[in-house]
Coordinates of C-alpha atoms in Angstrom, one line a residue:
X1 CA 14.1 15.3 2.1
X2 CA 11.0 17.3 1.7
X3 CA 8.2 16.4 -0.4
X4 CA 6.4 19.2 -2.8
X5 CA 2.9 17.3 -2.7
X6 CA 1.2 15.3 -0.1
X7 CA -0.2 11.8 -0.6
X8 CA -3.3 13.1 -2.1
X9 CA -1.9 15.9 -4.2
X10 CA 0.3 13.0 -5.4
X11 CA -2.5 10.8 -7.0
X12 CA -4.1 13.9 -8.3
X13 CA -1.4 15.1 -10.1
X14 CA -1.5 11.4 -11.8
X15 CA -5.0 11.1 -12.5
X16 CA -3.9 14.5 -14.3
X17 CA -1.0 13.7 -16.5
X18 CA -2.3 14.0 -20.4
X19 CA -2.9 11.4 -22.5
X20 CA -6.4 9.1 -22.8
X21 CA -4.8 6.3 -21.3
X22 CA -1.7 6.9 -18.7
X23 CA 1.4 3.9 -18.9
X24 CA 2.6 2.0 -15.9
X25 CA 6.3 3.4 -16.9
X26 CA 5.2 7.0 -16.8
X27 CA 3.6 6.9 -13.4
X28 CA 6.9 4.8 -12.4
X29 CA 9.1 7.8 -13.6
X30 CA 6.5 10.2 -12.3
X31 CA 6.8 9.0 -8.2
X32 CA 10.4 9.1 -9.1
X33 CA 11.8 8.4 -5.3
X34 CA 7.8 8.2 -3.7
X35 CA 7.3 5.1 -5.9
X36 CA 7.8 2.7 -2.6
X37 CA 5.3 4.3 -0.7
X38 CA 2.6 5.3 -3.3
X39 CA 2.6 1.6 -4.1
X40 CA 2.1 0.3 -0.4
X41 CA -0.8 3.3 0.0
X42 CA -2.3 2.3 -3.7
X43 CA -2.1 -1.4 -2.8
X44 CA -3.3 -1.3 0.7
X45 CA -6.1 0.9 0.1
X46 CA -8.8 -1.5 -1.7
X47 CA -8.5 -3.8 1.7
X48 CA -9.7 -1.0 3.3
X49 CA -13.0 -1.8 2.5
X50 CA -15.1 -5.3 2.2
X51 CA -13.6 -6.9 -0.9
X52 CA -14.3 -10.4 -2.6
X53 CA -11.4 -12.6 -3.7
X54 CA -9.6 -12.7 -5.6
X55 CA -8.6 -9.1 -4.6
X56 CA -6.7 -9.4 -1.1
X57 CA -5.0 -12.3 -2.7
X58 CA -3.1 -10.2 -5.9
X59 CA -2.9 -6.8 -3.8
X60 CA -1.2 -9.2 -0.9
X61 CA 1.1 -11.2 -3.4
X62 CA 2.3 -8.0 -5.6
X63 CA 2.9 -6.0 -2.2
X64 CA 4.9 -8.9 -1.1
X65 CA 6.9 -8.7 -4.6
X66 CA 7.4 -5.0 -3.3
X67 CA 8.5 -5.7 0.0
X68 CA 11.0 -7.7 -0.9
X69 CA 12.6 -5.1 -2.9
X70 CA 12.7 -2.8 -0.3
X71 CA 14.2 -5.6 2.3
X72 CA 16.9 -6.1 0.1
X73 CA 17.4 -2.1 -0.6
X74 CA 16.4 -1.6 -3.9
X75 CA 17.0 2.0 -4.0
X76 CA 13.5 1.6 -6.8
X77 CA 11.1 -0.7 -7.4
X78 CA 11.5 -3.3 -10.4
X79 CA 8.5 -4.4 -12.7
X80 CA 9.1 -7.1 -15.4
X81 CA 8.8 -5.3 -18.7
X82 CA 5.2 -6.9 -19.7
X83 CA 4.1 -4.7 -16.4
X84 CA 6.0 -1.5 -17.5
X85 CA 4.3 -1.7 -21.2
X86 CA 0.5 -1.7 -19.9
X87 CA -1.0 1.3 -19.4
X88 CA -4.2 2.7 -17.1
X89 CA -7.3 4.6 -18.7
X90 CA -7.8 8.0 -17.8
X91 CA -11.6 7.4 -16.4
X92 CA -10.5 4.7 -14.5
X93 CA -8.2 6.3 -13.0
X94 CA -9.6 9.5 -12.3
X95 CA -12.3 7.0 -10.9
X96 CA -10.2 5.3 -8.5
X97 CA -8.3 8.8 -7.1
X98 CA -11.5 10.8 -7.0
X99 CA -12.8 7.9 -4.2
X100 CA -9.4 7.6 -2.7
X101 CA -8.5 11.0 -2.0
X102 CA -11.5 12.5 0.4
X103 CA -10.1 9.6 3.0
X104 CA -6.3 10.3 2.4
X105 CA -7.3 13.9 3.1
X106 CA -8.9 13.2 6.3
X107 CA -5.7 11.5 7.2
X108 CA -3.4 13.5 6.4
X109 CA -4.8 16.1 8.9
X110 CA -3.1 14.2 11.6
X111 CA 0.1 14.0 9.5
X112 CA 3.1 15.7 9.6
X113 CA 7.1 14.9 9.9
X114 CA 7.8 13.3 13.3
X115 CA 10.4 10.5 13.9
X116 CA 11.4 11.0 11.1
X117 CA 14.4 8.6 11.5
X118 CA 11.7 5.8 10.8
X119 CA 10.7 6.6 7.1
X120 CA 14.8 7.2 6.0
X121 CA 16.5 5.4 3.5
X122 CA 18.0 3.3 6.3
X123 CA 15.1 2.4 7.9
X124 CA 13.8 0.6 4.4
X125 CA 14.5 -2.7 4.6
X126 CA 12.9 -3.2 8.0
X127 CA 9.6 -1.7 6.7
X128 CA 10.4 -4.0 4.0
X129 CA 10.4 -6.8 6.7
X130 CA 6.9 -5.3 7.9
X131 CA 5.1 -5.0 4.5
X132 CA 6.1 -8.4 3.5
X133 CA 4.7 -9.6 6.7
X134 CA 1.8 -7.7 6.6
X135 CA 1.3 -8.9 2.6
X136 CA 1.6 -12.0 3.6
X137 CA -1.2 -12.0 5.9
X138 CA -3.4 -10.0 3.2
X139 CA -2.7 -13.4 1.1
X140 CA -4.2 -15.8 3.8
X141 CA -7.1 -12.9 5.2
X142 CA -10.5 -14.0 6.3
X143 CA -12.6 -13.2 2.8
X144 CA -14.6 -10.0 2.7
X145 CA -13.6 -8.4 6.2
X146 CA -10.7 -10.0 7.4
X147 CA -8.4 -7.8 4.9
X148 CA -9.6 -5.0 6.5
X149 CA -7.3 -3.9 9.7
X150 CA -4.3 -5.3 7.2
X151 CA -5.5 -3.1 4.3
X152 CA -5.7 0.0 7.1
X153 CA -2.2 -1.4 8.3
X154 CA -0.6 -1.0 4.6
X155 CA -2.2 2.3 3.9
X156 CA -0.8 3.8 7.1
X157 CA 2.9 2.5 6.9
X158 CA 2.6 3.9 3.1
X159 CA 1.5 7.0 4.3
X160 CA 3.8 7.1 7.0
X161 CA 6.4 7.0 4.5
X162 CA 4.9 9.8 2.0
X163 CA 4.7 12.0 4.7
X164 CA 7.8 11.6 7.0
X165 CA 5.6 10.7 9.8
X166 CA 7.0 7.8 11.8
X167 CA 3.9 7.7 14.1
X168 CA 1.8 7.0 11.3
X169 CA 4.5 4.1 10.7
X170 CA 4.1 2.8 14.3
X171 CA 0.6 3.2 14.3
X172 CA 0.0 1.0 10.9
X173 CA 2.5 -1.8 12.5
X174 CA 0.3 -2.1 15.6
X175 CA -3.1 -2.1 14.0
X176 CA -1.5 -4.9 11.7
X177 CA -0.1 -6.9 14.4
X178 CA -4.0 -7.4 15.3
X179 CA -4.5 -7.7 12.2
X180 CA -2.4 -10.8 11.9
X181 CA -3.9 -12.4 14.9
X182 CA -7.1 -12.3 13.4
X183 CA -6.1 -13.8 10.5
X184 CA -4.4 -16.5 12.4
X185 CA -7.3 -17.5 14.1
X186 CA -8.9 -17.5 11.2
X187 CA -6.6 -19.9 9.8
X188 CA -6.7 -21.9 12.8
X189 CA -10.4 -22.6 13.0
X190 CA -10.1 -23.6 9.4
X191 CA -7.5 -26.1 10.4
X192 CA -9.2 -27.3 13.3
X193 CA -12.7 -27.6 11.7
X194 CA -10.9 -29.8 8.6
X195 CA -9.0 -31.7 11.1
X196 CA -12.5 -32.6 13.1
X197 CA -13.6 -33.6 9.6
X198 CA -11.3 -36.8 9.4

């Protein structure tokens, strides 16, 4: 399958759709079959960056809701109603994509279809497996910079899947598997320091 617009081209398109205020439905039925993976790039890429909580914690948990969709082959993402009805201003969005896409564009220069086989409709529910893993450590990250490789590790595996580029897939399961040892040492010295406390 071939896709007209890259990642980038993608969220420009969205931040371009009419209207003062754009609805959660619309851009649903506007990714059509790139809703999976513009999800995992748009919720990956705040993580990217230091964040405060309570952000890692609600990117992680509704990334995990996504994951599991895909783990159990949901050919398209479900959101409850009360999600579908809210809707996004226009500023704010254009906001959000005008910071986003300089850095997708950088990356997509490395991007283009290769092992393919790893971003097809049967390879889903294993990148499901990954994502909810890699959400789950999101939920338990080191605050501030501790999302950070995880956030990276998202945004790749999304991309990976916008542009056909398994490598980019690979690449975004590696940098999260360090990702997730960080995190458990984080959680670790956390234990042990409460532990020395009693």
């Amino acid at each position: 399958m071939s896709y007209p617009l890259r990642t980038s081209g993608l969220l420009t398109a969205l931040a371009a759709l009419p209207g003062e205020r754009i609805g959660v439905a619309t851009i649903m039925s506007a990714l059509k079959d790139r809703t999976y993976a513009l999800l995992v790039v748009l919720l990956g890429l705040p993580n990217c960056l230091p964040m405060p909580p309570p952000i890692p914690l609600v990117c992680g948990l509704v990334l995990a809701f996504v994951a599991v969709q895909m783990l159990t082959g949901r050919a398209m993402p479900w959101l409850p109603q009360a999600v579908l009805g809210k809707s996004v201003g226009k500023p704010e969005l254009s906001r959000a994509v005008a910071r986003a896409v300089p850095v997708l564009t950088r990356l997509e220069r490395f991007s283009r279809p290769r092992l393919t086989a790893l971003g097809s409709a049967f390879a889903t529910p294993v990148l499901g497996l990954i994502i909810l893993v890699l959400a789950l450590g999101l939920v338990v990250a080191a605050p501030f910079i501790g999302q950070i490789p995880l956030g990276l590790a998202v945004c790749l595996v999304g991309l990976g899947l916008v542009e056909r580029d398994g490598l980019f897939i690979i690449a975004g399961a590696v940098i999260g598997a360090g990702g997730l040892i960080l995190s458990a040492g984080f959680a670790y010295a956390i234990v042990s320091g409460l532990s020395g406390l009693f």
